[in-house]
């Protein structure tokens, strides 16, 4: 067995408490995290895209959380995204019936993410959108953004947030339609085409 000399800092390997991370893959993801829509629901949509860094390279270790209302614009108050067996503590998964509106997705080795959810309804004078929280390497503080869906151009133009942005920046918040209820939304953390991120105070 190799012994490590712990008296010299240069010979001690870093531990999670000494590094920035990311360590999202160890505790935060859960099976079926992107399967937000109840099985077979007629208002199910698919969202997919990539997370890119400032150089335009995809991030294989980014992590997204999604929240969204149901098609009537109601925010779910139902528990159940991460149900556990009360006897064993093991993960039971979603029950496949109730809509919680919440999901967690980790990007794959190519920086790609995918989720199934319900088409969000409009709330409070806003065009329908999904809230997104982004975690990624080098981010000491997570980022917030939104995913708006195309289709109702009048609602998008009247949205209080989108109406304050110029066209180029506005487009970073609107998903692209790919047909068959599928939308693409790429997230760019920096550089050209950087996604609009929100600050909450």
mmCIF file with all atom_site columns, C-alpha atoms in Angstrom:
data_model
loop_
_atom_site.group_PDB
_atom_site.id
_atom_site.type_symbol
_atom_site.label_atom_id
_atom_site.label_alt_id
_atom_site.label_comp_id
_atom_site.label_asym_id
_atom_site.label_entity_id
_atom_site.label_seq_id
_atom_site.pdbx_PDB_ins_code
_atom_site.Cartn_x
_atom_site.Cartn_y
_atom_site.Cartn_z
_atom_site.occupancy
_atom_site.B_iso_or_equiv
_atom_site.pdbx_formal_charge
_atom_site.auth_seq_id
_atom_site.auth_comp_id
_atom_site.auth_asym_id
_atom_site.auth_atom_id
_atom_site.pdbx_PDB_model_num
ATOM 1   C CA . UNK A 1 1   ? 0.000   0.000  0.000   1.00 0.00 ? 1   UNK A CA 1
ATOM 2   C CA . UNK A 1 2   ? 1.275   3.461  -0.911  1.00 0.00 ? 2   UNK A CA 1
ATOM 3   C CA . UNK A 1 3   ? 1.491   5.918  1.943   1.00 0.00 ? 3   UNK A CA 1
ATOM 4   C CA . UNK A 1 4   ? 0.852   9.604  1.308   1.00 0.00 ? 4   UNK A CA 1
ATOM 5   C CA . UNK A 1 5   ? 2.997   12.106 3.156   1.00 0.00 ? 5   UNK A CA 1
ATOM 6   C CA . UNK A 1 6   ? 0.354   14.402 4.678   1.00 0.00 ? 6   UNK A CA 1
ATOM 7   C CA . UNK A 1 7   ? 2.902   16.773 6.143   1.00 0.00 ? 7   UNK A CA 1
ATOM 8   C CA . UNK A 1 8   ? 3.490   18.446 2.761   1.00 0.00 ? 8   UNK A CA 1
ATOM 9   C CA . UNK A 1 9   ? 0.516   20.197 1.065   1.00 0.00 ? 9   UNK A CA 1
ATOM 10  C CA . UNK A 1 10  ? 1.743   19.367 -2.444  1.00 0.00 ? 10  UNK A CA 1
ATOM 11  C CA . UNK A 1 11  ? 1.398   15.617 -1.783  1.00 0.00 ? 11  UNK A CA 1
ATOM 12  C CA . UNK A 1 12  ? -2.137  15.675 -0.380  1.00 0.00 ? 12  UNK A CA 1
ATOM 13  C CA . UNK A 1 13  ? -4.885  14.938 -2.884  1.00 0.00 ? 13  UNK A CA 1
ATOM 14  C CA . UNK A 1 14  ? -7.817  17.385 -2.959  1.00 0.00 ? 14  UNK A CA 1
ATOM 15  C CA . UNK A 1 15  ? -11.095 16.272 -1.404  1.00 0.00 ? 15  UNK A CA 1
ATOM 16  C CA . UNK A 1 16  ? -14.600 17.546 -2.275  1.00 0.00 ? 16  UNK A CA 1
ATOM 17  C CA . UNK A 1 17  ? -14.356 20.129 0.500   1.00 0.00 ? 17  UNK A CA 1
ATOM 18  C CA . UNK A 1 18  ? -11.263 21.609 -1.186  1.00 0.00 ? 18  UNK A CA 1
ATOM 19  C CA . UNK A 1 19  ? -12.577 21.813 -4.728  1.00 0.00 ? 19  UNK A CA 1
ATOM 20  C CA . UNK A 1 20  ? -15.348 23.720 -6.488  1.00 0.00 ? 20  UNK A CA 1
ATOM 21  C CA . UNK A 1 21  ? -16.851 20.642 -8.098  1.00 0.00 ? 21  UNK A CA 1
ATOM 22  C CA . UNK A 1 22  ? -19.240 19.975 -9.679  1.00 0.00 ? 22  UNK A CA 1
ATOM 23  C CA . UNK A 1 23  ? -20.511 17.052 -7.635  1.00 0.00 ? 23  UNK A CA 1
ATOM 24  C CA . UNK A 1 24  ? -24.143 17.129 -8.772  1.00 0.00 ? 24  UNK A CA 1
ATOM 25  C CA . UNK A 1 25  ? -24.080 13.542 -9.970  1.00 0.00 ? 25  UNK A CA 1
ATOM 26  C CA . UNK A 1 26  ? -23.555 12.134 -6.489  1.00 0.00 ? 26  UNK A CA 1
ATOM 27  C CA . UNK A 1 27  ? -26.758 13.125 -4.708  1.00 0.00 ? 27  UNK A CA 1
ATOM 28  C CA . UNK A 1 28  ? -29.028 15.389 -6.727  1.00 0.00 ? 28  UNK A CA 1
ATOM 29  C CA . UNK A 1 29  ? -30.174 13.387 -9.784  1.00 0.00 ? 29  UNK A CA 1
ATOM 30  C CA . UNK A 1 30  ? -32.959 10.895 -9.300  1.00 0.00 ? 30  UNK A CA 1
ATOM 31  C CA . UNK A 1 31  ? -34.337 8.204  -11.650 1.00 0.00 ? 31  UNK A CA 1
ATOM 32  C CA . UNK A 1 32  ? -36.965 9.634  -13.982 1.00 0.00 ? 32  UNK A CA 1
ATOM 33  C CA . UNK A 1 33  ? -35.997 13.203 -13.108 1.00 0.00 ? 33  UNK A CA 1
ATOM 34  C CA . UNK A 1 34  ? -36.897 14.416 -16.593 1.00 0.00 ? 34  UNK A CA 1
ATOM 35  C CA . UNK A 1 35  ? -40.184 12.473 -16.807 1.00 0.00 ? 35  UNK A CA 1
ATOM 36  C CA . UNK A 1 36  ? -42.347 15.244 -15.389 1.00 0.00 ? 36  UNK A CA 1
ATOM 37  C CA . UNK A 1 37  ? -45.521 14.646 -17.420 1.00 0.00 ? 37  UNK A CA 1
ATOM 38  C CA . UNK A 1 38  ? -47.898 11.896 -16.271 1.00 0.00 ? 38  UNK A CA 1
ATOM 39  C CA . UNK A 1 39  ? -47.756 8.860  -18.559 1.00 0.00 ? 39  UNK A CA 1
ATOM 40  C CA . UNK A 1 40  ? -49.980 9.259  -21.618 1.00 0.00 ? 40  UNK A CA 1
ATOM 41  C CA . UNK A 1 41  ? -51.146 12.815 -20.837 1.00 0.00 ? 41  UNK A CA 1
ATOM 42  C CA . UNK A 1 42  ? -52.404 14.516 -24.047 1.00 0.00 ? 42  UNK A CA 1
ATOM 43  C CA . UNK A 1 43  ? -50.644 17.838 -23.291 1.00 0.00 ? 43  UNK A CA 1
ATOM 44  C CA . UNK A 1 44  ? -47.182 16.274 -22.994 1.00 0.00 ? 44  UNK A CA 1
ATOM 45  C CA . UNK A 1 45  ? -44.328 18.059 -24.741 1.00 0.00 ? 45  UNK A CA 1
ATOM 46  C CA . UNK A 1 46  ? -40.678 17.089 -25.067 1.00 0.00 ? 46  UNK A CA 1
ATOM 47  C CA . UNK A 1 47  ? -37.875 19.580 -24.432 1.00 0.00 ? 47  UNK A CA 1
ATOM 48  C CA . UNK A 1 48  ? -34.284 18.938 -25.362 1.00 0.00 ? 48  UNK A CA 1
ATOM 49  C CA . UNK A 1 49  ? -31.088 20.855 -25.959 1.00 0.00 ? 49  UNK A CA 1
ATOM 50  C CA . UNK A 1 50  ? -27.472 21.375 -25.009 1.00 0.00 ? 50  UNK A CA 1
ATOM 51  C CA . UNK A 1 51  ? -25.649 23.400 -22.368 1.00 0.00 ? 51  UNK A CA 1
ATOM 52  C CA . UNK A 1 52  ? -22.607 25.237 -23.787 1.00 0.00 ? 52  UNK A CA 1
ATOM 53  C CA . UNK A 1 53  ? -19.743 27.024 -22.053 1.00 0.00 ? 53  UNK A CA 1
ATOM 54  C CA . UNK A 1 54  ? -18.207 30.359 -23.098 1.00 0.00 ? 54  UNK A CA 1
ATOM 55  C CA . UNK A 1 55  ? -16.103 28.699 -25.799 1.00 0.00 ? 55  UNK A CA 1
ATOM 56  C CA . UNK A 1 56  ? -19.149 27.017 -27.328 1.00 0.00 ? 56  UNK A CA 1
ATOM 57  C CA . UNK A 1 57  ? -18.200 23.577 -26.022 1.00 0.00 ? 57  UNK A CA 1
ATOM 58  C CA . UNK A 1 58  ? -20.965 21.356 -24.604 1.00 0.00 ? 58  UNK A CA 1
ATOM 59  C CA . UNK A 1 59  ? -20.836 20.692 -20.858 1.00 0.00 ? 59  UNK A CA 1
ATOM 60  C CA . UNK A 1 60  ? -21.097 17.002 -19.911 1.00 0.00 ? 60  UNK A CA 1
ATOM 61  C CA . UNK A 1 61  ? -21.556 17.790 -16.210 1.00 0.00 ? 61  UNK A CA 1
ATOM 62  C CA . UNK A 1 62  ? -24.222 20.502 -16.137 1.00 0.00 ? 62  UNK A CA 1
ATOM 63  C CA . UNK A 1 63  ? -27.435 20.058 -14.219 1.00 0.00 ? 63  UNK A CA 1
ATOM 64  C CA . UNK A 1 64  ? -30.885 21.624 -14.756 1.00 0.00 ? 64  UNK A CA 1
ATOM 65  C CA . UNK A 1 65  ? -33.963 21.954 -12.599 1.00 0.00 ? 65  UNK A CA 1
ATOM 66  C CA . UNK A 1 66  ? -37.281 22.723 -14.324 1.00 0.00 ? 66  UNK A CA 1
ATOM 67  C CA . UNK A 1 67  ? -40.503 24.054 -12.788 1.00 0.00 ? 67  UNK A CA 1
ATOM 68  C CA . UNK A 1 68  ? -43.698 24.710 -14.676 1.00 0.00 ? 68  UNK A CA 1
ATOM 69  C CA . UNK A 1 69  ? -47.429 25.149 -14.229 1.00 0.00 ? 69  UNK A CA 1
ATOM 70  C CA . UNK A 1 70  ? -50.004 22.786 -15.685 1.00 0.00 ? 70  UNK A CA 1
ATOM 71  C CA . UNK A 1 71  ? -51.825 23.602 -18.953 1.00 0.00 ? 71  UNK A CA 1
ATOM 72  C CA . UNK A 1 72  ? -54.351 25.742 -17.016 1.00 0.00 ? 72  UNK A CA 1
ATOM 73  C CA . UNK A 1 73  ? -51.565 27.858 -15.514 1.00 0.00 ? 73  UNK A CA 1
ATOM 74  C CA . UNK A 1 74  ? -51.883 26.342 -12.036 1.00 0.00 ? 74  UNK A CA 1
ATOM 75  C CA . UNK A 1 75  ? -48.728 25.651 -10.034 1.00 0.00 ? 75  UNK A CA 1
ATOM 76  C CA . UNK A 1 76  ? -48.881 22.140 -8.617  1.00 0.00 ? 76  UNK A CA 1
ATOM 77  C CA . UNK A 1 77  ? -48.839 21.699 -4.846  1.00 0.00 ? 77  UNK A CA 1
ATOM 78  C CA . UNK A 1 78  ? -48.549 17.903 -5.133  1.00 0.00 ? 78  UNK A CA 1
ATOM 79  C CA . UNK A 1 79  ? -45.601 16.073 -3.600  1.00 0.00 ? 79  UNK A CA 1
ATOM 80  C CA . UNK A 1 80  ? -44.184 13.069 -5.326  1.00 0.00 ? 80  UNK A CA 1
ATOM 81  C CA . UNK A 1 81  ? -41.236 13.837 -7.595  1.00 0.00 ? 81  UNK A CA 1
ATOM 82  C CA . UNK A 1 82  ? -38.893 11.882 -5.330  1.00 0.00 ? 82  UNK A CA 1
ATOM 83  C CA . UNK A 1 83  ? -41.110 9.424  -3.432  1.00 0.00 ? 83  UNK A CA 1
ATOM 84  C CA . UNK A 1 84  ? -39.340 7.018  -1.120  1.00 0.00 ? 84  UNK A CA 1
ATOM 85  C CA . UNK A 1 85  ? -40.347 3.733  0.406   1.00 0.00 ? 85  UNK A CA 1
ATOM 86  C CA . UNK A 1 86  ? -41.071 4.482  4.094   1.00 0.00 ? 86  UNK A CA 1
ATOM 87  C CA . UNK A 1 87  ? -39.749 1.068  5.146   1.00 0.00 ? 87  UNK A CA 1
ATOM 88  C CA . UNK A 1 88  ? -36.472 0.916  3.206   1.00 0.00 ? 88  UNK A CA 1
ATOM 89  C CA . UNK A 1 89  ? -35.856 4.549  2.245   1.00 0.00 ? 89  UNK A CA 1
ATOM 90  C CA . UNK A 1 90  ? -35.324 3.371  -1.337  1.00 0.00 ? 90  UNK A CA 1
ATOM 91  C CA . UNK A 1 91  ? -36.450 5.482  -4.282  1.00 0.00 ? 91  UNK A CA 1
ATOM 92  C CA . UNK A 1 92  ? -39.925 4.590  -5.569  1.00 0.00 ? 92  UNK A CA 1
ATOM 93  C CA . UNK A 1 93  ? -40.034 7.064  -8.442  1.00 0.00 ? 93  UNK A CA 1
ATOM 94  C CA . UNK A 1 94  ? -42.963 9.145  -9.593  1.00 0.00 ? 94  UNK A CA 1
ATOM 95  C CA . UNK A 1 95  ? -46.380 7.560  -9.400  1.00 0.00 ? 95  UNK A CA 1
ATOM 96  C CA . UNK A 1 96  ? -46.990 8.329  -13.095 1.00 0.00 ? 96  UNK A CA 1
ATOM 97  C CA . UNK A 1 97  ? -50.353 9.960  -12.402 1.00 0.00 ? 97  UNK A CA 1
ATOM 98  C CA . UNK A 1 98  ? -49.891 13.237 -10.552 1.00 0.00 ? 98  UNK A CA 1
ATOM 99  C CA . UNK A 1 99  ? -48.169 16.241 -12.111 1.00 0.00 ? 99  UNK A CA 1
ATOM 100 C CA . UNK A 1 100 ? -45.663 17.862 -9.743  1.00 0.00 ? 100 UNK A CA 1
ATOM 101 C CA . UNK A 1 101 ? -44.304 20.358 -12.277 1.00 0.00 ? 101 UNK A CA 1
ATOM 102 C CA . UNK A 1 102 ? -40.732 19.729 -11.092 1.00 0.00 ? 102 UNK A CA 1
ATOM 103 C CA . UNK A 1 103 ? -37.848 17.890 -12.701 1.00 0.00 ? 103 UNK A CA 1
ATOM 104 C CA . UNK A 1 104 ? -34.076 17.461 -12.459 1.00 0.00 ? 104 UNK A CA 1
ATOM 105 C CA . UNK A 1 105 ? -31.956 16.609 -15.468 1.00 0.00 ? 105 UNK A CA 1
ATOM 106 C CA . UNK A 1 106 ? -28.228 16.044 -15.776 1.00 0.00 ? 106 UNK A CA 1
ATOM 107 C CA . UNK A 1 107 ? -26.570 16.576 -19.154 1.00 0.00 ? 107 UNK A CA 1
ATOM 108 C CA . UNK A 1 108 ? -25.088 13.487 -20.770 1.00 0.00 ? 108 UNK A CA 1
ATOM 109 C CA . UNK A 1 109 ? -21.503 13.022 -21.964 1.00 0.00 ? 109 UNK A CA 1
ATOM 110 C CA . UNK A 1 110 ? -22.303 15.215 -24.991 1.00 0.00 ? 110 UNK A CA 1
ATOM 111 C CA . UNK A 1 111 ? -23.822 18.064 -22.971 1.00 0.00 ? 111 UNK A CA 1
ATOM 112 C CA . UNK A 1 112 ? -27.360 17.094 -24.039 1.00 0.00 ? 112 UNK A CA 1
ATOM 113 C CA . UNK A 1 113 ? -30.457 17.192 -21.817 1.00 0.00 ? 113 UNK A CA 1
ATOM 114 C CA . UNK A 1 114 ? -34.008 15.925 -22.330 1.00 0.00 ? 114 UNK A CA 1
ATOM 115 C CA . UNK A 1 115 ? -37.291 16.237 -20.425 1.00 0.00 ? 115 UNK A CA 1
ATOM 116 C CA . UNK A 1 116 ? -40.978 15.434 -20.874 1.00 0.00 ? 116 UNK A CA 1
ATOM 117 C CA . UNK A 1 117 ? -43.445 17.804 -19.221 1.00 0.00 ? 117 UNK A CA 1
ATOM 118 C CA . UNK A 1 118 ? -46.861 19.372 -19.757 1.00 0.00 ? 118 UNK A CA 1
ATOM 119 C CA . UNK A 1 119 ? -47.325 22.415 -21.952 1.00 0.00 ? 119 UNK A CA 1
ATOM 120 C CA . UNK A 1 120 ? -47.415 25.286 -19.439 1.00 0.00 ? 120 UNK A CA 1
ATOM 121 C CA . UNK A 1 121 ? -50.424 27.582 -19.256 1.00 0.00 ? 121 UNK A CA 1
ATOM 122 C CA . UNK A 1 122 ? -50.214 31.360 -18.921 1.00 0.00 ? 122 UNK A CA 1
ATOM 123 C CA . UNK A 1 123 ? -50.039 32.920 -15.440 1.00 0.00 ? 123 UNK A CA 1
ATOM 124 C CA . UNK A 1 124 ? -50.221 36.491 -14.155 1.00 0.00 ? 124 UNK A CA 1
ATOM 125 C CA . UNK A 1 125 ? -50.089 38.329 -17.488 1.00 0.00 ? 125 UNK A CA 1
ATOM 126 C CA . UNK A 1 126 ? -47.023 36.432 -18.716 1.00 0.00 ? 126 UNK A CA 1
ATOM 127 C CA . UNK A 1 127 ? -46.745 34.306 -21.827 1.00 0.00 ? 127 UNK A CA 1
ATOM 128 C CA . UNK A 1 128 ? -46.519 30.608 -20.818 1.00 0.00 ? 128 UNK A CA 1
ATOM 129 C CA . UNK A 1 129 ? -43.024 29.612 -19.693 1.00 0.00 ? 129 UNK A CA 1
ATOM 130 C CA . UNK A 1 130 ? -41.020 27.091 -17.693 1.00 0.00 ? 130 UNK A CA 1
ATOM 131 C CA . UNK A 1 131 ? -38.569 28.242 -15.032 1.00 0.00 ? 131 UNK A CA 1
ATOM 132 C CA . UNK A 1 132 ? -35.037 26.830 -15.238 1.00 0.00 ? 132 UNK A CA 1
ATOM 133 C CA . UNK A 1 133 ? -32.193 26.735 -12.729 1.00 0.00 ? 133 UNK A CA 1
ATOM 134 C CA . UNK A 1 134 ? -28.749 25.945 -14.174 1.00 0.00 ? 134 UNK A CA 1
ATOM 135 C CA . UNK A 1 135 ? -25.853 24.423 -12.249 1.00 0.00 ? 135 UNK A CA 1
ATOM 136 C CA . UNK A 1 136 ? -22.516 23.925 -14.013 1.00 0.00 ? 136 UNK A CA 1
ATOM 137 C CA . UNK A 1 137 ? -18.790 23.757 -13.434 1.00 0.00 ? 137 UNK A CA 1
ATOM 138 C CA . UNK A 1 138 ? -17.254 27.105 -12.617 1.00 0.00 ? 138 UNK A CA 1
ATOM 139 C CA . UNK A 1 139 ? -20.568 28.552 -11.423 1.00 0.00 ? 139 UNK A CA 1
ATOM 140 C CA . UNK A 1 140 ? -20.307 29.341 -7.754  1.00 0.00 ? 140 UNK A CA 1
ATOM 141 C CA . UNK A 1 141 ? -23.905 30.568 -7.851  1.00 0.00 ? 141 UNK A CA 1
ATOM 142 C CA . UNK A 1 142 ? -26.564 28.839 -9.944  1.00 0.00 ? 142 UNK A CA 1
ATOM 143 C CA . UNK A 1 143 ? -28.309 30.743 -12.756 1.00 0.00 ? 143 UNK A CA 1
ATOM 144 C CA . UNK A 1 144 ? -32.007 31.264 -13.441 1.00 0.00 ? 144 UNK A CA 1
ATOM 145 C CA . UNK A 1 145 ? -33.652 31.583 -16.831 1.00 0.00 ? 145 UNK A CA 1
ATOM 146 C CA . UNK A 1 146 ? -36.926 30.780 -18.589 1.00 0.00 ? 146 UNK A CA 1
ATOM 147 C CA . UNK A 1 147 ? -38.088 28.675 -21.516 1.00 0.00 ? 147 UNK A CA 1
ATOM 148 C CA . UNK A 1 148 ? -40.906 30.259 -23.513 1.00 0.00 ? 148 UNK A CA 1
ATOM 149 C CA . UNK A 1 149 ? -42.644 28.199 -26.179 1.00 0.00 ? 149 UNK A CA 1
ATOM 150 C CA . UNK A 1 150 ? -43.283 29.570 -29.674 1.00 0.00 ? 150 UNK A CA 1
ATOM 151 C CA . UNK A 1 151 ? -46.745 29.704 -31.213 1.00 0.00 ? 151 UNK A CA 1
ATOM 152 C CA . UNK A 1 152 ? -48.613 32.652 -29.728 1.00 0.00 ? 152 UNK A CA 1
ATOM 153 C CA . UNK A 1 153 ? -46.607 35.600 -31.024 1.00 0.00 ? 153 UNK A CA 1
ATOM 154 C CA . UNK A 1 154 ? -49.013 38.165 -29.543 1.00 0.00 ? 154 UNK A CA 1
ATOM 155 C CA . UNK A 1 155 ? -48.564 36.698 -26.056 1.00 0.00 ? 155 UNK A CA 1
ATOM 156 C CA . UNK A 1 156 ? -44.769 36.595 -26.470 1.00 0.00 ? 156 UNK A CA 1
ATOM 157 C CA . UNK A 1 157 ? -44.695 40.219 -27.651 1.00 0.00 ? 157 UNK A CA 1
ATOM 158 C CA . UNK A 1 158 ? -46.814 41.339 -24.682 1.00 0.00 ? 158 UNK A CA 1
ATOM 159 C CA . UNK A 1 159 ? -44.867 39.387 -22.052 1.00 0.00 ? 159 UNK A CA 1
ATOM 160 C CA . UNK A 1 160 ? -43.467 41.850 -19.466 1.00 0.00 ? 160 UNK A CA 1
ATOM 161 C CA . UNK A 1 161 ? -39.967 40.333 -19.533 1.00 0.00 ? 161 UNK A CA 1
ATOM 162 C CA . UNK A 1 162 ? -39.640 39.577 -23.252 1.00 0.00 ? 162 UNK A CA 1
ATOM 163 C CA . UNK A 1 163 ? -40.993 42.984 -24.294 1.00 0.00 ? 163 UNK A CA 1
ATOM 164 C CA . UNK A 1 164 ? -38.050 44.703 -22.536 1.00 0.00 ? 164 UNK A CA 1
ATOM 165 C CA . UNK A 1 165 ? -35.412 42.765 -24.502 1.00 0.00 ? 165 UNK A CA 1
ATOM 166 C CA . UNK A 1 166 ? -34.100 43.442 -27.981 1.00 0.00 ? 166 UNK A CA 1
ATOM 167 C CA . UNK A 1 167 ? -34.874 40.756 -30.556 1.00 0.00 ? 167 UNK A CA 1
ATOM 168 C CA . UNK A 1 168 ? -31.473 39.037 -30.398 1.00 0.00 ? 168 UNK A CA 1
ATOM 169 C CA . UNK A 1 169 ? -31.554 38.647 -26.634 1.00 0.00 ? 169 UNK A CA 1
ATOM 170 C CA . UNK A 1 170 ? -35.264 37.770 -26.594 1.00 0.00 ? 170 UNK A CA 1
ATOM 171 C CA . UNK A 1 171 ? -34.660 34.820 -28.912 1.00 0.00 ? 171 UNK A CA 1
ATOM 172 C CA . UNK A 1 172 ? -32.358 33.190 -26.336 1.00 0.00 ? 172 UNK A CA 1
ATOM 173 C CA . UNK A 1 173 ? -35.437 32.594 -24.157 1.00 0.00 ? 173 UNK A CA 1
ATOM 174 C CA . UNK A 1 174 ? -37.755 31.160 -26.818 1.00 0.00 ? 174 UNK A CA 1
ATOM 175 C CA . UNK A 1 175 ? -37.453 27.464 -27.661 1.00 0.00 ? 175 UNK A CA 1
ATOM 176 C CA . UNK A 1 176 ? -37.325 26.317 -31.266 1.00 0.00 ? 176 UNK A CA 1
ATOM 177 C CA . UNK A 1 177 ? -40.141 24.109 -32.512 1.00 0.00 ? 177 UNK A CA 1
ATOM 178 C CA . UNK A 1 178 ? -39.011 20.772 -33.941 1.00 0.00 ? 178 UNK A CA 1
ATOM 179 C CA . UNK A 1 179 ? -42.428 19.271 -34.655 1.00 0.00 ? 179 UNK A CA 1
ATOM 180 C CA . UNK A 1 180 ? -44.474 16.509 -33.014 1.00 0.00 ? 180 UNK A CA 1
ATOM 181 C CA . UNK A 1 181 ? -44.628 18.394 -29.707 1.00 0.00 ? 181 UNK A CA 1
ATOM 182 C CA . UNK A 1 182 ? -40.842 18.620 -29.394 1.00 0.00 ? 182 UNK A CA 1
ATOM 183 C CA . UNK A 1 183 ? -38.902 21.822 -28.683 1.00 0.00 ? 183 UNK A CA 1
ATOM 184 C CA . UNK A 1 184 ? -35.199 22.623 -28.591 1.00 0.00 ? 184 UNK A CA 1
ATOM 185 C CA . UNK A 1 185 ? -33.709 24.971 -26.037 1.00 0.00 ? 185 UNK A CA 1
ATOM 186 C CA . UNK A 1 186 ? -29.941 25.419 -25.837 1.00 0.00 ? 186 UNK A CA 1
ATOM 187 C CA . UNK A 1 187 ? -28.349 27.238 -22.923 1.00 0.00 ? 187 UNK A CA 1
ATOM 188 C CA . UNK A 1 188 ? -25.197 29.274 -23.525 1.00 0.00 ? 188 UNK A CA 1
ATOM 189 C CA . UNK A 1 189 ? -23.464 30.349 -20.341 1.00 0.00 ? 189 UNK A CA 1
ATOM 190 C CA . UNK A 1 190 ? -21.280 33.070 -21.901 1.00 0.00 ? 190 UNK A CA 1
ATOM 191 C CA . UNK A 1 191 ? -20.154 34.592 -25.154 1.00 0.00 ? 191 UNK A CA 1
ATOM 192 C CA . UNK A 1 192 ? -22.022 35.058 -28.406 1.00 0.00 ? 192 UNK A CA 1
ATOM 193 C CA . UNK A 1 193 ? -25.691 34.170 -28.069 1.00 0.00 ? 193 UNK A CA 1
ATOM 194 C CA . UNK A 1 194 ? -25.468 34.051 -24.254 1.00 0.00 ? 194 UNK A CA 1
ATOM 195 C CA . UNK A 1 195 ? -28.792 33.063 -22.726 1.00 0.00 ? 195 UNK A CA 1
ATOM 196 C CA . UNK A 1 196 ? -30.585 35.775 -20.765 1.00 0.00 ? 196 UNK A CA 1
ATOM 197 C CA . UNK A 1 197 ? -30.274 34.997 -17.068 1.00 0.00 ? 197 UNK A CA 1
ATOM 198 C CA . UNK A 1 198 ? -32.453 36.495 -14.353 1.00 0.00 ? 198 UNK A CA 1
ATOM 199 C CA . UNK A 1 199 ? -31.507 37.977 -10.999 1.00 0.00 ? 199 UNK A CA 1
ATOM 200 C CA . UNK A 1 200 ? -33.922 37.672 -8.107  1.00 0.00 ? 200 UNK A CA 1
ATOM 201 C CA . UNK A 1 201 ? -33.645 40.104 -5.200  1.00 0.00 ? 201 UNK A CA 1
#
